[in-house]
Short mmCIF file of C-alpha atoms in Angstrom, two decimals:
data_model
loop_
_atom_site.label_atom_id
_atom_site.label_comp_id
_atom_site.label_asym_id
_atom_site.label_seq_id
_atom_site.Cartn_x
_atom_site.Cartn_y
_atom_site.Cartn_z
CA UNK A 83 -7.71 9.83 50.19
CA UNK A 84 -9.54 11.53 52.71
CA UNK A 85 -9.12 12.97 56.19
CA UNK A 86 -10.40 11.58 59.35
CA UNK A 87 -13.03 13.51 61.26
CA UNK A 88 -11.97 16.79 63.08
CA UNK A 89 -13.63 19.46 64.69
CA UNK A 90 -13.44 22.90 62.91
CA UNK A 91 -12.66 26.71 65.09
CA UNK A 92 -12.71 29.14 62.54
CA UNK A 93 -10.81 32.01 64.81
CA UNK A 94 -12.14 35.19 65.29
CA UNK A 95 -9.50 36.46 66.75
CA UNK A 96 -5.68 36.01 67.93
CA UNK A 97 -7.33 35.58 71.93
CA UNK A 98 -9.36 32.80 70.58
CA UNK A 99 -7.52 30.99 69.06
CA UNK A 100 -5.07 30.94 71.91
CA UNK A 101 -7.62 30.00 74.65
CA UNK A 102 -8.53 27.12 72.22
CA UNK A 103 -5.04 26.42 71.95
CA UNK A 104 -4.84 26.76 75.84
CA UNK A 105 -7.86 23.87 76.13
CA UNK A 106 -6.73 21.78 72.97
CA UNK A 107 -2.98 22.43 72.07
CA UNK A 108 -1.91 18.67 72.47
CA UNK A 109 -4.52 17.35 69.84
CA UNK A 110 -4.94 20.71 67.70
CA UNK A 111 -3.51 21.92 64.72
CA UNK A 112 -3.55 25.44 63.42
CA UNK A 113 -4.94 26.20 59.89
CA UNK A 114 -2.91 28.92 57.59
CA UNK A 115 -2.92 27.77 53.89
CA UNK A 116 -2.97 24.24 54.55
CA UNK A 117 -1.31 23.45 51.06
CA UNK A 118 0.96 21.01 53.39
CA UNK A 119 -1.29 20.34 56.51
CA UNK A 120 -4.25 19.52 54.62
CA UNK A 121 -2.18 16.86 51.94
CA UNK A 122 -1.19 15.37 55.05
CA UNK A 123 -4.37 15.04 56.68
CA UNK A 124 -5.38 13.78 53.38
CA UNK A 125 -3.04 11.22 53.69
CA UNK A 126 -3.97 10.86 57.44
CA UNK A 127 -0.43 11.52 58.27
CA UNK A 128 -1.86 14.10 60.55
CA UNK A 129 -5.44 13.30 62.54
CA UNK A 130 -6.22 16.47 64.91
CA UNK A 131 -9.05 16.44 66.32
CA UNK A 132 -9.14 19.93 66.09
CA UNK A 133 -8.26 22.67 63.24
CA UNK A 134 -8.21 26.03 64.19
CA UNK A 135 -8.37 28.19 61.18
CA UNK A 136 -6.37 31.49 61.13
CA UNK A 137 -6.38 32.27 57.14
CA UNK A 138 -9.76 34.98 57.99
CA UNK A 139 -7.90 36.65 61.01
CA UNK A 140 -7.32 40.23 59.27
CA UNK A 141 -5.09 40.78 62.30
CA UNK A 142 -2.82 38.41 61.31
CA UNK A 143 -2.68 39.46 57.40
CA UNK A 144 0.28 42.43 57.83
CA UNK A 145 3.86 42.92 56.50
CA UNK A 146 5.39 45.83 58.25
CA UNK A 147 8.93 47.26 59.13
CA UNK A 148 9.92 48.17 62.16
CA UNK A 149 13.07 50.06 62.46
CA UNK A 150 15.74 47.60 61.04
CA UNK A 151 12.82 44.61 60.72
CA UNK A 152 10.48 43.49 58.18
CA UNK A 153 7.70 41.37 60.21
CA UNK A 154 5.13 38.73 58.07
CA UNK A 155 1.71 37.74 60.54
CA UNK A 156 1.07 33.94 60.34
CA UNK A 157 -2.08 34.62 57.92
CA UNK A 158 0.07 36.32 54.97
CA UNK A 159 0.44 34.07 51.60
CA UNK A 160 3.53 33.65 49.64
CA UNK A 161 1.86 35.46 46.68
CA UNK A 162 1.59 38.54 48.98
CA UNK A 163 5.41 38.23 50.62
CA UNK A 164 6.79 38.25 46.63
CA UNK A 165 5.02 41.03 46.15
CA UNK A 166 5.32 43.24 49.22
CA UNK A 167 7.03 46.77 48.87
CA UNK A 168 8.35 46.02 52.04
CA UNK A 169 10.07 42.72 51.14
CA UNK A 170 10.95 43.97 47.46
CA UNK A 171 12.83 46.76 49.18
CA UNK A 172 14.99 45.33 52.19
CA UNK A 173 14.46 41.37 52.20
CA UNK A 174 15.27 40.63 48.07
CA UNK A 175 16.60 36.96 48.97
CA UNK A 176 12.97 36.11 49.68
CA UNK A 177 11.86 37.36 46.44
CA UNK A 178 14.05 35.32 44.39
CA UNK A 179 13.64 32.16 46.82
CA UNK A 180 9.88 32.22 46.98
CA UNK A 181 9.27 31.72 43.22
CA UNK A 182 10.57 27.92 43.91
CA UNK A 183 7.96 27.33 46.83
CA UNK A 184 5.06 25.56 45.24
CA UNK A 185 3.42 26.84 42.19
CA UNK A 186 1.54 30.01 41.49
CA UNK A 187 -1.71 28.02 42.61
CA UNK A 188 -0.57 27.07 46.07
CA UNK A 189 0.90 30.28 46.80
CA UNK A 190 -1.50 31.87 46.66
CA UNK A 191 -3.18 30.03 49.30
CA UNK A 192 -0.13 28.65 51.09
CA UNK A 193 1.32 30.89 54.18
CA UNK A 194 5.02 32.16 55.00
CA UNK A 195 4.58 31.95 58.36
CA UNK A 196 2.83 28.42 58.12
CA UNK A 197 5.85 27.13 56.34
CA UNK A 198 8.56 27.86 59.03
CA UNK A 199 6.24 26.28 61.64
CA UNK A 200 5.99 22.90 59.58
CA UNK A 201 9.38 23.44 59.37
CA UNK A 202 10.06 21.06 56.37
CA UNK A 203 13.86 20.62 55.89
CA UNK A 204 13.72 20.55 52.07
CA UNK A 205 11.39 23.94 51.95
CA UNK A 206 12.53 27.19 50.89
CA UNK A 207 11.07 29.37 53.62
CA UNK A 208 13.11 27.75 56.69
CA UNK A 209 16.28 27.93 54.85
CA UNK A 210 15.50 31.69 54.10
CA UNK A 211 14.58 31.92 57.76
CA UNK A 212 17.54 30.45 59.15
CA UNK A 213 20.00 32.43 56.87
CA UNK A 214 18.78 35.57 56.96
CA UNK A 215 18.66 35.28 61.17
CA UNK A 216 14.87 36.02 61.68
CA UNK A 217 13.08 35.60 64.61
CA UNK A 218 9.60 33.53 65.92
CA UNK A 219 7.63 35.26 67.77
CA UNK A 220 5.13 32.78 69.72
CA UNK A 221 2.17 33.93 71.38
CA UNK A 222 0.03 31.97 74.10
CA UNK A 223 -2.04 32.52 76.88
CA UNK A 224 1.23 32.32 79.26
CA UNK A 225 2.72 35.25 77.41
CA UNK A 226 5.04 35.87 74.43
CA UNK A 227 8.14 34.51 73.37
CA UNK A 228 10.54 35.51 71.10
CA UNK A 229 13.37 32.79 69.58
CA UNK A 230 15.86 33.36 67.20
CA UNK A 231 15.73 30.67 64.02
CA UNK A 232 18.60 28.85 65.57
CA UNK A 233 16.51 28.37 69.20
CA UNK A 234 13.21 27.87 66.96
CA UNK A 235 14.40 25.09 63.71
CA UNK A 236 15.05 21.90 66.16
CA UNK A 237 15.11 19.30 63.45
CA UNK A 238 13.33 17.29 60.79
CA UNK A 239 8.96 18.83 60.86
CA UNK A 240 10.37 19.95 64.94
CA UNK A 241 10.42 23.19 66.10
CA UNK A 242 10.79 24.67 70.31
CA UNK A 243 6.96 25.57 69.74
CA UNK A 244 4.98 24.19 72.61
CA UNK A 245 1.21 23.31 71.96
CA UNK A 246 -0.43 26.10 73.57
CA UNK A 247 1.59 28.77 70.90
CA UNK A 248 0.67 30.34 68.13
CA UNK A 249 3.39 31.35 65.51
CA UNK A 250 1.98 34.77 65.21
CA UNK A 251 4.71 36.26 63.30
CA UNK A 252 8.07 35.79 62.02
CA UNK A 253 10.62 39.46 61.83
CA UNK A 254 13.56 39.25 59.91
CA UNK A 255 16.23 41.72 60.28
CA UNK A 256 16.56 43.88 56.48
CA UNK A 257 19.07 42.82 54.31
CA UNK A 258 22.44 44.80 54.21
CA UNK A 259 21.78 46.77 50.63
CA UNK A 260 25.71 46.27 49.37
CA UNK A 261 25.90 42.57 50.26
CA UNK A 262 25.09 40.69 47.36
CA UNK A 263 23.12 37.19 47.26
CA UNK A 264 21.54 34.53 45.67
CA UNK A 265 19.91 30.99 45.68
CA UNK A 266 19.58 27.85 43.90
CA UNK A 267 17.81 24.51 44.14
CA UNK A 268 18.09 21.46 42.07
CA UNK A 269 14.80 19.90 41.74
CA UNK A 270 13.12 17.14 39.47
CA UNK A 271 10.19 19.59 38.59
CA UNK A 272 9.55 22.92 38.86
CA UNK A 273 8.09 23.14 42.45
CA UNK A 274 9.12 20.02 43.74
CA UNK A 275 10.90 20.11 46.94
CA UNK A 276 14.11 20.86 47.17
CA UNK A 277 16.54 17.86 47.10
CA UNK A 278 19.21 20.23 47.63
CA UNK A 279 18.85 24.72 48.19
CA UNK A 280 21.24 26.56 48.86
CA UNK A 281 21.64 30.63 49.95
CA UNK A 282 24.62 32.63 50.08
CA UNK A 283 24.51 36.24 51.38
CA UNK A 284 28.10 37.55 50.28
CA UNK A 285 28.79 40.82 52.73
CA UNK A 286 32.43 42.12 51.71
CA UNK A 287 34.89 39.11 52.09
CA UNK A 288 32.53 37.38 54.57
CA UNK A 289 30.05 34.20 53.01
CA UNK A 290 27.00 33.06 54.85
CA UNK A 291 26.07 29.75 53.43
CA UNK A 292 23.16 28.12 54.27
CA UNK A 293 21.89 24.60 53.06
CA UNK A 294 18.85 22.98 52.95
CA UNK A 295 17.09 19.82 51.89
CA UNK A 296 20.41 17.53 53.34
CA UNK A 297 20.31 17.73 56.81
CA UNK A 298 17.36 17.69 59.20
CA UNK A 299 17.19 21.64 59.15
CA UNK A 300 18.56 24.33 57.19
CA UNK A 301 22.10 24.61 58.38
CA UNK A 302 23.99 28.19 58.13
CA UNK A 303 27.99 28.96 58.57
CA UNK A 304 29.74 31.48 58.05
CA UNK A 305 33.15 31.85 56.64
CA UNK A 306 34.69 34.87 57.02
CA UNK A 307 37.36 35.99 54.96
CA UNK A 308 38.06 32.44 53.75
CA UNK A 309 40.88 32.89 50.93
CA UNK A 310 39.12 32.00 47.30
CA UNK A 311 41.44 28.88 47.18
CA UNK A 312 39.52 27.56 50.31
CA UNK A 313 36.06 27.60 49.31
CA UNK A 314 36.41 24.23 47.67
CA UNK A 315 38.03 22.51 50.54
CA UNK A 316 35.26 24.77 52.93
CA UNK A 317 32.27 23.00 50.95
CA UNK A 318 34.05 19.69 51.15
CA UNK A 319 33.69 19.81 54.84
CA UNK A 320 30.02 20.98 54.72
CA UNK A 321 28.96 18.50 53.07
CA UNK A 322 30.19 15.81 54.77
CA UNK A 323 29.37 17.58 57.88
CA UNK A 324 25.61 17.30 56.55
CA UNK A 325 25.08 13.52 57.14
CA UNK A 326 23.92 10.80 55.12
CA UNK A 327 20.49 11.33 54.07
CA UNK A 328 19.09 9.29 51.23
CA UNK A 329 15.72 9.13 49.79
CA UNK A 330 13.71 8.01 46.54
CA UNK A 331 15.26 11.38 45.09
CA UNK A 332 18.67 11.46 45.64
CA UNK A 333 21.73 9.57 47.06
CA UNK A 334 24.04 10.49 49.98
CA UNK A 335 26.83 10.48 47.31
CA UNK A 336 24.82 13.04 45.38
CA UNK A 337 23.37 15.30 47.48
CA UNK A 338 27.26 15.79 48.91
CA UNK A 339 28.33 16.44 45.37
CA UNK A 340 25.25 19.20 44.52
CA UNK A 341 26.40 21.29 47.55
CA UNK A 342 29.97 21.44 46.30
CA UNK A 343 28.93 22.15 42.85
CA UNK A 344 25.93 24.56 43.49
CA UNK A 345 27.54 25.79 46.40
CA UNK A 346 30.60 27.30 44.42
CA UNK A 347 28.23 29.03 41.88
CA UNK A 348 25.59 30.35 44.19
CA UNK A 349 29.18 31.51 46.08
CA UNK A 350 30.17 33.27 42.89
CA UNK A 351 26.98 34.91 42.08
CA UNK A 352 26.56 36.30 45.55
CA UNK A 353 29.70 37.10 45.30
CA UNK A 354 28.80 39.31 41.94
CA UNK A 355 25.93 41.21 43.08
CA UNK A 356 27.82 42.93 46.14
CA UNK A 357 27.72 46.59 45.38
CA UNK B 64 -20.93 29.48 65.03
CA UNK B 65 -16.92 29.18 65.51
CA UNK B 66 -16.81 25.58 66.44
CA UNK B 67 -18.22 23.10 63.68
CA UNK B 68 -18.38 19.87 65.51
CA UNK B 69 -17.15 16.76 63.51
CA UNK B 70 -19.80 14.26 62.01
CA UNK B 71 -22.62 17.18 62.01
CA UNK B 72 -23.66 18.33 58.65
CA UNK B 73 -23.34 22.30 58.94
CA UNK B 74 -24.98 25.10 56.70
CA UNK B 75 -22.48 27.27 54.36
CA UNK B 76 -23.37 29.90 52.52
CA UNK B 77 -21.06 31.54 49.52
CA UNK B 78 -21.20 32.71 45.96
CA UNK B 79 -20.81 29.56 43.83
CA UNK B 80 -20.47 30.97 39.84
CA UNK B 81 -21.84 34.17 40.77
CA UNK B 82 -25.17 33.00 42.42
CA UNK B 83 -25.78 32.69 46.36
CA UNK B 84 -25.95 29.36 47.15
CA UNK B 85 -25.83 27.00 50.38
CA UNK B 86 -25.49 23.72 51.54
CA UNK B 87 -24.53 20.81 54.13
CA UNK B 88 -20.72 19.53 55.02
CA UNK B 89 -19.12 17.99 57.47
CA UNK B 90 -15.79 19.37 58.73
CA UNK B 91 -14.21 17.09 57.06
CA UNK B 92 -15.30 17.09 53.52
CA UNK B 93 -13.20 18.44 51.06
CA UNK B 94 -14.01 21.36 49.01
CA UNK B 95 -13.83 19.02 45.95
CA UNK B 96 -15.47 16.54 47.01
CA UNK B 97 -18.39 18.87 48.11
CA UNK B 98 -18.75 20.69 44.46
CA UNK B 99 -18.88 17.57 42.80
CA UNK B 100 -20.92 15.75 45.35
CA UNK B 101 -23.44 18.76 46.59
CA UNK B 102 -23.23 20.69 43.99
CA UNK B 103 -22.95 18.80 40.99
CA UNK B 104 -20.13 19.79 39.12
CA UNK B 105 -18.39 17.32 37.56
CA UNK B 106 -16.27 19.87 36.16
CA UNK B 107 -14.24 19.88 39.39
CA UNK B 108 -11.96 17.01 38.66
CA UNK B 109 -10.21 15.18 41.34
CA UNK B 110 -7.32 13.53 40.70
CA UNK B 111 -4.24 13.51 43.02
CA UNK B 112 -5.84 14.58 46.69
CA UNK B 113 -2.94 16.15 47.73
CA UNK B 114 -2.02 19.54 45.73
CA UNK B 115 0.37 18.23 43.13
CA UNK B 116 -1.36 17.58 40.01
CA UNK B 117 -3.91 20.85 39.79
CA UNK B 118 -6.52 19.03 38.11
CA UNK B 119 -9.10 20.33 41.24
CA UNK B 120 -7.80 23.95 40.80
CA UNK B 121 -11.27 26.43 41.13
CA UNK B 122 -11.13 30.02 42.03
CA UNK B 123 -11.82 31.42 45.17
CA UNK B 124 -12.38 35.12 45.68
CA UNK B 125 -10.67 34.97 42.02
CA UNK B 126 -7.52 33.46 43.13
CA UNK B 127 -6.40 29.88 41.65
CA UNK B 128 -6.51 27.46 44.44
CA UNK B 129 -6.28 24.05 45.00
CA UNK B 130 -10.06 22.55 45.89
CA UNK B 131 -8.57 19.33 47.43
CA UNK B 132 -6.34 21.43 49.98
CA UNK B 133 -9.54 23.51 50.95
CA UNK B 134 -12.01 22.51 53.21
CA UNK B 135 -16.29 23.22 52.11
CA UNK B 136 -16.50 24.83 55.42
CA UNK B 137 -13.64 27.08 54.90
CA UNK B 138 -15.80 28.68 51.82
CA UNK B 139 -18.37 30.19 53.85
CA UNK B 140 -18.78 33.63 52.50
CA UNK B 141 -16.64 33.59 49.64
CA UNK B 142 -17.27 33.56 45.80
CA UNK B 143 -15.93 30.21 44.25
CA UNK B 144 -15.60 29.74 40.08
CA UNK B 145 -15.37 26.44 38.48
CA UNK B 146 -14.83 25.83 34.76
CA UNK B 147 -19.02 25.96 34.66
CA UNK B 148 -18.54 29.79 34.90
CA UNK B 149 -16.36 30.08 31.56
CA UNK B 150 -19.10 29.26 28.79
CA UNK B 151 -22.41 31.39 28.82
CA UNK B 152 -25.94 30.33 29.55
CA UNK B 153 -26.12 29.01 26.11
CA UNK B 154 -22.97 27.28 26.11
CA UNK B 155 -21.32 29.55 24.45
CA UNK B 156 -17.56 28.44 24.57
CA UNK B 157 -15.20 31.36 26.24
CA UNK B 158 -12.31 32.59 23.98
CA UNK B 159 -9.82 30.99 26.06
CA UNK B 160 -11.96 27.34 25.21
CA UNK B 161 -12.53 28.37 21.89
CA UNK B 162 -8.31 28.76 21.80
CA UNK B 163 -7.75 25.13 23.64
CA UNK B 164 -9.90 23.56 20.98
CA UNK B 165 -8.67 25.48 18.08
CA UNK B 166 -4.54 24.85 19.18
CA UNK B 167 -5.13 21.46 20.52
CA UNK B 168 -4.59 22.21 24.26
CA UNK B 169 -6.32 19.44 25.26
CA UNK B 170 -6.49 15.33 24.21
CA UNK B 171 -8.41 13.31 26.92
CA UNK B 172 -9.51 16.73 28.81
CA UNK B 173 -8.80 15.42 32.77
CA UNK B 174 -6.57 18.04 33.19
CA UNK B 175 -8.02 20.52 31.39
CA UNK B 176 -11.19 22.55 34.10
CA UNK B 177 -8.55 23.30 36.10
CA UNK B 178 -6.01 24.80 33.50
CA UNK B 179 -8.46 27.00 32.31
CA UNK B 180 -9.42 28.26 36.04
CA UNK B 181 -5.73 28.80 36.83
CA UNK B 182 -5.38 30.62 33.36
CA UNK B 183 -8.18 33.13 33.94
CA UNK B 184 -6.45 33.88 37.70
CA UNK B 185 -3.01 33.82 35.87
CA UNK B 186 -4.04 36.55 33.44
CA UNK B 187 -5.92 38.86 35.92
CA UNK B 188 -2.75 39.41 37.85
CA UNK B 189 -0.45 39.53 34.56
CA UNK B 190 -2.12 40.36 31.88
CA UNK B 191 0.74 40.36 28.87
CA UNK B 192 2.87 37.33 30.25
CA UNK B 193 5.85 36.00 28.22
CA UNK B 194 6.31 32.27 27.35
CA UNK B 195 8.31 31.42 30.21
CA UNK B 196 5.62 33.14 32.87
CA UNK B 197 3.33 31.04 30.98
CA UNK B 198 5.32 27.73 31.45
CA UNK B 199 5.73 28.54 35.03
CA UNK B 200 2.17 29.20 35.81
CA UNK B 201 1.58 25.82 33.91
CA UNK B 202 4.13 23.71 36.00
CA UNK B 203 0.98 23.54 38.81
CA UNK B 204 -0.83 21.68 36.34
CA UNK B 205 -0.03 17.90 35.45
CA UNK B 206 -0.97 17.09 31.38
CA UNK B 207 0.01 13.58 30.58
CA UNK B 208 -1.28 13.83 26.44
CA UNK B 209 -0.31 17.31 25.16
CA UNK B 210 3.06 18.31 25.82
CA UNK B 211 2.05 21.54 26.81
CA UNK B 212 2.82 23.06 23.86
CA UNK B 213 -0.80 23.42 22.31
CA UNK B 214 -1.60 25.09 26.14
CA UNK B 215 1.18 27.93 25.49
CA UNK B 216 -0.34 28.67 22.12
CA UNK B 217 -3.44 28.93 23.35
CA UNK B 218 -3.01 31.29 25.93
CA UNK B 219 -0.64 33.30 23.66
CA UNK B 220 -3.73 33.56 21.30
CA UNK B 221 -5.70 34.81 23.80
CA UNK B 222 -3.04 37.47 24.87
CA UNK B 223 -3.18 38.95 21.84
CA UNK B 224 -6.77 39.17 20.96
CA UNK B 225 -7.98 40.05 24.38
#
């Protein structure tokens, strides 16, 4: 399959590609990795009839930390988020969720940034994003804005960007170093989609949970201080809570039964690495 | 030239196994397409179209990427490696195709160019990987005859003698 005709902006810089985003938004699309907008377009899911492509803005390739903030530019690849000092040091949930995104060959093409504005329920990077309580920051020729994951994740592929923005960044607040955490997916292959994911960031008694692949977006809750003999009846709740979707992968049925099951373990091991 | 418009054949120029070359695309076409098409080679398999199977993978800038999730006009300027660059002028097998041959890493060969280009990346960035970094790296690659198993001897071979 092959894509319909388009007209190509390779950006040469972060003011370009907003005033072509200014002029086009409605029928453009931005380029990053492309290891999901370009299968799409393959399958003419997805006909812009314009691609503005960001992967050769330099400006756009940093990981930095800002006071209590790690902050990854829309251009910056999976491959280089796992291996980041910055994330190694303060943001280790990424580092064990990002292994599961893809394989080797399409991270290293295929963009952080890029995945939390496709904002695929069953991807790792939302559910990250949403847990760990980062932030978009949107840029456009009106000015910047700056959302918080909840504002941002709207549902299923949505998200509060308007055409004219540019996901230019995403910050996510440092990980608290004695609260312990971990994930888990179930998946038919290595690198499939998630049919369910689940993160757990364990601080003291408290549990932040957050789910992905069930509902329309990653969902988060915490439970704080919920007595051990709870936890079952806690993840009950959650997911029912998460709604009935079925697909070619998985039943309703199942996908309630993974996030009681994996839930309590991922639960446990968070639970285990809290120092 | 930022804007390519779409059904205009535009000039690109890049490094195509280690020689400056150019050529004519339209936005659209994909890099696959274009190696096989343009450039004639048919090493490039194409297979899925939309990143699963890794039968397409090619190096650019010496990274293993997918060459049906890459557009031709998003090469300009870069160095791309296809399984053409492995053997030398005389056809010389590499050791890594010497090692698929001699540990049966291959039966029908589909899957096979773009193994070998994702190997080569692989080992660059990890030089000494175990069996299960191995198996990983593999899971990008769909083999419907081997098994795999003839693959992970292979590059263990290589490991060692390199």
């Amino acid at each position: 399959m092959k894509p319909n005709n388009f007209n190509y902006v390779r950006a040469e810089s972060v003011d370009h590609v907003l005033s072509c985003l200014a002029e086009h938004g409605e029928n453009a699309r931005i380029l990053a990795g492309g290891q999901s907008l370009i299968a799409m377009m393959n399958f003419r899911l997805v006909e812009p009839a314009y691609l503005i492509d960001i992967s050769g803005l330099d400006e756009l390739k940093e990981i930095k930390t800002n006071g209590n903030s790690v902050e990854i530019s829309a251009a910056v690849t999976q491959a280089k988020v796992i291996a980041a000092a910055d994330v190694n040091e303060h943001l280790s949930l990424l580092v064990d969720a990002l292994p599961n995104v893809g394989h080797f060959q399409t991270r290293a093409k295929g963009t952080f940034c890029g995945s939390i504005a496709h904002s695929d329920p069953s991807s790792e990077q939302p559910l990250c994003f949403a847990i760990l309580g980062g932030e978009a920051v949107l840029k456009s020729n009106r000015g910047e804005r700056v959302l918080a994951a909840s504002e941002f994740q709207t549902g299923m592929l949505a998200t509060a960007r308007e055409d004219d923005e540019l996901l230019t960044s995403v910050r996510l607040p440092k990980q608290n170093p004695s609260a312990g955490h971990a994930f888990e997916e179930i998946t038919r292959r290595q690198g499939d989609f998630a049919i369910v994911a689940i993160a757990v960031i364990a601080d003291g008694e408290n549990i932040r949970i957050g789910v992905g692949g069930v509902a329309g977006k990653p969902e988060v809750r915490d439970w704080d201080g919920l007595a051990d003999s709870d936890i079952d009846d806690a993840l009950n709740a959650l997911a029912w809570e998460l709604g009935d979707n079925e697909d070619i992968h998985a039943s309703a049925k199942y996908r309630r039964q993974m996030v009681r099951r994996v839930g309590r373990r991922v639960i446990e091991e968070a639970r285990k690495c809290r120092s | 030239m930022p804007q390519l418009n779409q059904e205009t054949k535009h000039k690109i120029n890049f490094t195509l196994n280690g020689k400056a070359v150019s050529g004519y695309t339209e936005p659209r076409t994909l890099l696959s397409d274009f190696l096989r098409q343009e450039m004639a080679l048919m090493g490039v398999h194409v297979s899925c179209e939309h990143g699963v199977c890794g039968s397409c993978t090619v190096q650019i800038d010496g990274k293993a990427v997918r060459s049906c999730l890459t557009f031709a006009v998003q090469v300009e300027g870069r160095a791309v490696d296809t399984v053409e660059s492995l053997a030398d002028e005389n056809g010389e097998l590499s050791d890594l195709q010497i090692a698929f041959r001699k540990h049966h890493g291959l039966q029908c060969g589909y899957c096979t160019p773009g193994i070998l280009m994702s190997v080569e990346a692989f080992l660059e960035i990890n030089p000494k990987p175990n069996e299960d970094e191995i198996r990983e790296m593999l899971s990008g690659h769909i083999c419907r005859c081997t098994g795999y198993t003839g693959m992970v001897k292979a590059i263990q071979d290589v490991v060692e003698t390199r």
